Coordinates of C-alpha atoms in Angstrom, one line a residue:
M1 CA -7.4 22.3 -1.7
S2 CA -5.3 24.4 0.6
Q3 CA -1.9 25.8 0.0
H4 CA 0.6 26.8 2.6
Q5 CA 4.0 28.6 2.0
A6 CA 6.9 27.3 4.0
T7 CA 10.4 28.8 4.2
S8 CA 11.3 27.3 0.7
A9 CA 8.8 24.8 -0.5
Q10 CA 5.1 25.1 -1.1
V11 CA 2.8 22.6 0.7
T12 CA -0.5 21.8 -1.1
V13 CA -3.1 19.4 0.4
F14 CA -5.3 17.8 -2.2
A15 CA -8.4 17.4 0.0
S16 CA -11.6 19.1 0.5
E17 CA -12.5 21.2 3.7
S18 CA -14.7 18.3 4.8
S19 CA -12.0 15.6 4.5
W20 CA -10.4 14.3 7.7
I21 CA -6.8 15.7 7.8
E22 CA -4.9 15.6 11.0
S23 CA -3.2 18.8 11.9
D24 CA -0.1 16.8 13.0
A25 CA 0.1 15.4 9.4
V26 CA 0.0 18.9 7.9
A27 CA 2.6 20.0 10.5
Q28 CA 4.9 17.2 9.3
C29 CA 4.5 18.4 5.7
H30 CA 5.7 21.8 6.8
Q31 CA 8.7 20.3 8.6
V32 CA 9.7 18.4 5.4
A33 CA 9.0 21.6 3.4
A34 CA 11.6 23.5 5.5
L35 CA 14.4 20.8 4.6
D36 CA 17.4 22.0 2.6
G37 CA 16.7 21.8 -1.1
M38 CA 12.9 21.0 -0.8
L39 CA 10.9 22.4 -3.7
Q40 CA 7.4 20.9 -3.2
V41 CA 5.2 18.9 -0.9
A42 CA 2.0 17.6 -2.4
A43 CA -0.2 16.0 0.3
M44 CA -2.8 13.4 -0.9
P45 CA -6.3 13.1 0.7
D46 CA -5.2 10.0 2.5
L47 CA -2.6 12.0 4.4
H48 CA -1.8 11.0 8.0
P49 CA 1.2 11.3 10.4
G50 CA 4.1 8.9 10.0
K51 CA 7.4 8.3 11.9
G52 CA 9.3 11.5 11.1
A53 CA 7.6 12.1 7.8
P54 CA 4.0 12.4 6.5
I55 CA 2.4 9.3 4.9
G56 CA 0.4 10.1 1.8
A57 CA 2.8 12.7 0.4
A58 CA 5.0 13.3 -2.7
M59 CA 8.0 15.4 -1.9
T60 CA 10.3 17.0 -4.6
S61 CA 13.8 18.1 -3.8
T62 CA 17.2 18.7 -5.1
V63 CA 18.6 16.7 -2.2
L64 CA 18.0 13.0 -1.7
Y65 CA 16.5 12.1 1.7
P66 CA 16.1 8.3 2.4
F67 CA 14.0 8.8 5.5
L68 CA 11.3 10.4 3.3
V69 CA 10.9 7.0 1.6
G70 CA 11.3 5.1 4.8
S71 CA 12.1 1.5 5.4
D72 CA 9.6 -0.3 3.3
I73 CA 11.1 0.7 0.0
G74 CA 9.2 -0.8 -2.8
C75 CA 5.9 -1.3 -1.0
G76 CA 3.1 -1.2 -3.4
I77 CA -0.1 -2.9 -4.6
A78 CA -0.5 -5.4 -7.4
V79 CA -3.7 -6.7 -8.9
F80 CA -3.8 -10.2 -10.6
P81 CA -6.9 -11.6 -12.4
I82 CA -7.8 -15.1 -11.0
R83 CA -10.4 -17.5 -12.3
L84 CA -12.2 -19.7 -9.9
K85 CA -15.4 -21.8 -10.6
K86 CA -17.0 -20.9 -7.2
A87 CA -16.1 -18.2 -4.8
V88 CA -17.3 -19.3 -1.4
P89 CA -15.4 -17.2 1.2
E90 CA -15.7 -19.9 3.9
K91 CA -14.1 -22.6 1.8
L92 CA -11.5 -20.3 0.1
A93 CA -10.3 -18.7 3.5
A94 CA -9.4 -22.2 4.8
R95 CA -7.3 -22.9 1.6
F96 CA -5.0 -19.8 1.7
P97 CA -1.3 -20.8 2.2
D98 CA 0.7 -19.6 5.3
L99 CA 2.2 -16.3 3.8
D100 CA 4.2 -15.7 7.1
R101 CA 6.5 -18.6 6.0
P102 CA 9.0 -17.9 3.2
I103 CA 8.8 -19.7 -0.1
E104 CA 10.5 -23.1 -0.3
P105 CA 13.2 -23.7 -2.9
D106 CA 11.0 -26.3 -4.6
D107 CA 7.7 -24.4 -4.5
P108 CA 6.0 -24.5 -8.0
A109 CA 5.4 -20.8 -7.6
W110 CA 9.0 -20.1 -8.7
S111 CA 7.9 -21.0 -12.2
V112 CA 6.5 -17.4 -12.5
H113 CA 9.9 -15.8 -12.0
D114 CA 12.7 -16.1 -14.5
G115 CA 15.9 -14.5 -13.3
D116 CA 17.8 -13.5 -10.3
V117 CA 16.4 -12.6 -6.8
P118 CA 17.3 -8.8 -6.3
A119 CA 20.2 -8.3 -4.0
G120 CA 20.2 -12.1 -3.5
H121 CA 17.8 -11.5 -0.6
L122 CA 15.9 -14.7 0.1
D123 CA 14.9 -13.9 3.8
S124 CA 11.1 -13.4 4.0
L125 CA 10.6 -13.8 0.3
A126 CA 6.9 -14.3 -0.8
T127 CA 5.6 -13.3 2.7
V128 CA 3.1 -10.6 3.4
G129 CA 4.5 -8.9 6.6
R130 CA 2.3 -7.1 9.2
G131 CA 0.9 -3.7 9.5
N132 CA -1.5 -2.7 6.8
H133 CA -0.2 -5.3 4.3
F134 CA -2.6 -8.0 3.0
V135 CA -3.5 -10.3 0.3
E136 CA -7.2 -10.2 -0.8
L137 CA -9.4 -12.2 -3.1
A138 CA -11.9 -9.5 -4.3
R139 CA -14.9 -9.4 -6.6
V140 CA -15.4 -6.5 -9.2
D141 CA -18.5 -4.6 -8.3
E142 CA -19.3 -1.5 -10.2
V143 CA -17.5 -1.0 -13.5
F144 CA -17.2 2.6 -14.8
D145 CA -14.9 2.0 -17.7
T146 CA -15.7 -1.0 -19.8
E147 CA -12.7 -0.6 -22.1
R148 CA -10.3 -2.0 -19.4
G149 CA -11.8 -5.5 -20.0
L150 CA -13.2 -5.9 -16.5
G151 CA -16.7 -7.1 -15.9
K152 CA -18.9 -7.1 -12.8
G153 CA -18.3 -10.3 -10.8
D154 CA -14.8 -10.8 -12.1
L155 CA -12.4 -12.0 -9.4
L156 CA -9.1 -10.4 -8.6
L157 CA -6.1 -11.0 -6.2
I158 CA -5.0 -7.7 -4.6
V159 CA -1.5 -8.0 -3.0
H160 CA -0.1 -5.2 -0.8
S161 CA 3.3 -5.7 0.5
G162 CA 7.0 -4.5 0.1
S163 CA 10.6 -5.2 0.5
R164 CA 10.3 -6.5 4.1
G165 CA 13.8 -6.8 5.8
L166 CA 15.7 -5.7 2.6
G167 CA 14.3 -2.1 2.7
E168 CA 14.7 -1.9 6.5
R169 CA 18.4 -2.9 6.1
I170 CA 19.0 -0.2 3.4
L171 CA 17.5 2.5 5.6
R172 CA 19.3 1.4 8.7
A173 CA 22.6 1.5 6.9
H174 CA 21.9 5.0 6.2
T175 CA 20.5 6.3 9.4
E176 CA 23.2 4.7 11.6
V177 CA 25.6 7.1 10.0
H178 CA 23.5 10.1 8.8
G179 CA 20.3 10.0 10.8
A180 CA 17.5 11.9 8.9
G181 CA 20.2 13.7 6.9
P182 CA 20.6 13.5 3.2
A183 CA 22.2 10.6 1.3
A184 CA 25.9 11.0 1.3
D185 CA 26.3 8.9 -1.9
P186 CA 23.0 9.2 -3.9
P187 CA 23.9 6.8 -6.7
A188 CA 24.8 4.1 -4.2
Y189 CA 21.6 4.6 -2.2
L190 CA 19.5 4.7 -5.5
K191 CA 21.2 1.3 -6.6
A192 CA 20.2 -0.4 -3.3
H193 CA 16.8 1.4 -3.5
D194 CA 16.1 0.1 -7.0
E195 CA 16.9 -3.5 -5.9
A196 CA 14.4 -3.2 -3.1
V197 CA 11.8 -2.0 -5.5
R198 CA 12.4 -4.9 -7.7
W199 CA 12.3 -7.2 -4.7
G200 CA 8.9 -5.8 -3.6
S201 CA 7.4 -6.5 -7.0
L202 CA 8.8 -10.0 -7.1
N203 CA 7.5 -10.6 -3.6
R204 CA 3.9 -9.5 -4.7
R205 CA 4.2 -11.8 -7.7
L206 CA 5.3 -14.8 -5.9
M207 CA 2.6 -14.4 -3.2
A208 CA 0.0 -14.2 -6.0
A209 CA 1.3 -17.4 -7.5
R210 CA 1.3 -19.2 -4.2
V211 CA -2.3 -18.1 -3.5
A212 CA -3.5 -18.9 -7.0
A213 CA -2.1 -22.4 -6.8
A214 CA -3.6 -23.0 -3.2
L215 CA -7.0 -22.0 -4.6
G216 CA -6.7 -24.2 -7.6
A217 CA -6.2 -21.4 -10.1
G218 CA -3.6 -20.6 -12.7
F219 CA -1.3 -17.6 -12.3
E220 CA -2.1 -14.6 -14.6
E221 CA 0.0 -11.5 -15.2
P222 CA -1.0 -8.5 -13.1
I223 CA -3.1 -5.7 -14.6
V224 CA -1.6 -3.2 -11.9
D225 CA 1.6 -3.3 -10.1
E226 CA 2.3 0.1 -8.6
C227 CA 4.8 1.2 -5.9
H228 CA 4.0 3.9 -3.3
N229 CA 7.2 4.0 -1.3
L230 CA 10.1 5.1 -3.6
V231 CA 12.2 7.9 -4.8
E232 CA 12.2 8.7 -8.5
V233 CA 14.8 10.9 -10.3
R234 CA 12.6 13.2 -12.4
D235 CA 13.8 16.2 -14.4
G236 CA 17.1 16.1 -12.5
K237 CA 15.3 16.3 -9.1
Y238 CA 14.4 13.7 -6.4
L239 CA 10.7 12.9 -6.2
H240 CA 10.2 11.1 -2.9
R241 CA 6.9 9.3 -2.4
K242 CA 5.8 7.8 1.0
G243 CA 2.3 6.3 0.8
A244 CA 1.6 8.0 -2.5
A245 CA 1.3 6.0 -5.7
R246 CA 2.8 6.9 -9.1
G247 CA 0.0 8.8 -10.8
D248 CA 1.4 9.8 -14.2
G249 CA -0.9 8.1 -16.7
R250 CA -1.1 4.7 -14.9
D251 CA -3.9 2.5 -13.5
V252 CA -3.7 2.4 -9.7
L253 CA -5.6 0.3 -7.2
I254 CA -6.5 2.6 -4.2
A255 CA -7.2 0.3 -1.3
G256 CA -10.1 0.8 1.0
T257 CA -10.3 -1.5 4.1
R258 CA -11.0 -5.1 4.6
G259 CA -14.7 -4.2 5.3
T260 CA -15.1 -1.7 2.5
R261 CA -14.7 -1.3 -1.3
S262 CA -11.4 -0.5 -3.1
Y263 CA -11.2 1.6 -6.3
L264 CA -9.2 0.9 -9.5
V265 CA -8.6 4.4 -11.0
A266 CA -6.9 5.9 -14.0
A267 CA -4.4 8.2 -12.5
H268 CA -3.6 11.4 -14.4
A269 CA -1.8 13.7 -11.9
G270 CA 0.4 16.5 -13.1
P271 CA 3.4 18.3 -11.7
E272 CA 1.4 20.4 -9.2
A273 CA 0.6 17.0 -7.3
G274 CA 4.0 15.5 -7.8
Y275 CA 2.6 13.2 -10.5
S276 CA 1.1 11.3 -7.6
V277 CA -2.3 9.9 -6.2
A278 CA -3.4 8.5 -2.9
H279 CA -2.4 4.9 -2.1
G280 CA -5.4 4.0 0.2
A281 CA -8.0 5.3 2.6
G282 CA -5.4 6.5 5.0
R283 CA -5.5 6.0 8.7
K284 CA -7.9 8.0 10.9
M285 CA -6.6 6.5 14.2
S286 CA -3.2 5.6 15.5
R287 CA -2.8 1.9 16.2
A288 CA -2.9 2.5 20.0
D289 CA -6.3 4.3 19.5
A290 CA -7.7 1.8 17.2
L291 CA -6.7 -1.0 19.6
R292 CA -8.4 0.9 22.6
H293 CA -11.4 1.9 20.6
G294 CA -11.8 -1.6 18.9
K295 CA -11.7 -3.5 22.2
A296 CA -14.5 -1.3 23.5
K297 CA -16.6 -1.7 20.3
H298 CA -16.0 -5.0 18.8
T299 CA -15.5 -8.7 19.4
V300 CA -12.8 -10.8 17.6
E301 CA -15.5 -12.6 15.9
E302 CA -17.2 -9.4 14.6
L303 CA -13.8 -8.3 13.1
R304 CA -13.3 -11.6 11.3
R305 CA -16.6 -11.2 9.4
T306 CA -16.8 -7.7 7.9
P307 CA -20.1 -5.7 7.2
V308 CA -19.7 -6.6 3.4
G309 CA -19.7 -10.3 4.4
S310 CA -16.2 -11.0 3.7
L311 CA -13.9 -13.0 5.9
V312 CA -10.6 -12.0 7.5
V313 CA -7.8 -14.5 8.0
C314 CA -5.9 -13.0 11.0
N315 CA -5.0 -14.9 14.0
D316 CA -3.1 -12.0 15.6
R317 CA -5.8 -10.4 17.9
Q318 CA -4.0 -7.1 18.3
L319 CA -3.5 -6.7 14.6
L320 CA -7.2 -7.4 14.0
F321 CA -8.1 -4.4 16.2
E322 CA -5.4 -2.2 14.8
E323 CA -6.4 -2.7 11.3
A324 CA -10.2 -2.6 11.9
P325 CA -12.1 -0.7 9.1
T326 CA -13.1 2.0 11.5
A327 CA -9.5 2.9 12.0
Y328 CA -9.4 4.3 8.5
K329 CA -10.9 7.2 6.6
R330 CA -13.9 6.8 4.2
I331 CA -12.4 5.6 0.9
E332 CA -15.3 7.3 -1.0
Q333 CA -14.2 10.8 0.4
V334 CA -10.6 10.0 -0.8
I335 CA -11.7 9.1 -4.2
T336 CA -14.1 12.1 -4.4
D337 CA -11.1 14.5 -3.5
L338 CA -8.9 12.9 -6.2
V339 CA -11.7 13.3 -8.8
T340 CA -12.5 16.9 -7.7
H341 CA -8.8 17.8 -8.1
K342 CA -8.7 16.1 -11.5
L343 CA -5.9 13.6 -10.3
A344 CA -7.8 10.3 -11.1
T345 CA -10.9 8.8 -12.8
P346 CA -12.6 5.7 -11.4
I347 CA -12.4 2.6 -13.5
A348 CA -14.1 0.1 -11.1
T349 CA -14.7 -0.8 -7.5
T350 CA -13.9 -4.1 -5.8
V351 CA -15.4 -5.7 -2.8
P352 CA -13.4 -8.2 -0.6
L353 CA -14.4 -11.9 -0.2
V354 CA -11.3 -13.0 1.8
T355 CA -8.6 -10.7 3.2
Y356 CA -5.4 -12.5 4.5
K357 CA -3.4 -10.8 7.2
T358 CA -1.5 -13.4 9.1
A359 CA -1.8 -17.1 9.9
S360 CA 0.3 -16.8 13.1
T361 CA -1.1 -16.0 16.5
G362 CA 1.4 -13.1 16.9
R363 CA 0.7 -10.9 20.0
R364 CA -2.1 -11.4 22.4

């Protein structure tokens, strides 16, 4: 763990010397630390550079900065148990619904939701989006804590997505007037923000229901639904998280890649870490570098069948290369760093069977 003193806020990186942490990402942490009102920047071992602010950080301030949360407010990962008689990846991959298309008004998946749609925002509801978002059918592999009720071989649906266009609209309304400056009306921003967080959770829930129905399974309540892009009012201060999961006594799924394991952990991070843990493996390469490197090293067919034998549903060739497993850090190192710094304890690992990215052809 390394500590750096900025003009006002301390920057702490919860990673070992052997972990891959880009200097640009640390520099962004220091830029954030110099903002008015900033008290603390806690960087997770999956830290990497973002647009204007680091990804993989918890940032505490007396001032609310919407750009530190970003446009995908409410993005998170939910985990749903699913029961299938046989889990043959080839057959199941062909049965996934088109999660680029918004849910229809008469879709049976609506039965899992009782109430309003946050902000009345129906655009893109129950869709996965692009970037690093995914829906994955996974199998529980190693189990370290048997008291959670998980057993080796159990099947899970892992859903990673956020508030789609709603969060983008909220951030744009702010930046068009205030740029990267603080929120002029924090209660108004927080009200819109909270709607987007609720929307993101509903988005994940409806997608899980759509997939479960398509695979011939019933819907089950999530065992995890944790957000990693949000701001929390804590002890009268603003705790911003961008690519950092709430880690104050919760179970969190820390995503690996579509070709590696993911980890379900019990998170127990304290104030020194901004009550936060990592949200995934973290990018090692920019999208441009991953695209260039991937095209030189892999064929499309190789990327659709991963080293662990799982299948990837992704008809966007560019996205396949941008999101290749080699573009990410080693998830084992991220978990080791969290354990070493006493921020989390592994509960179980999961191995992907089918990872859904997009049904559309997208860019070529």
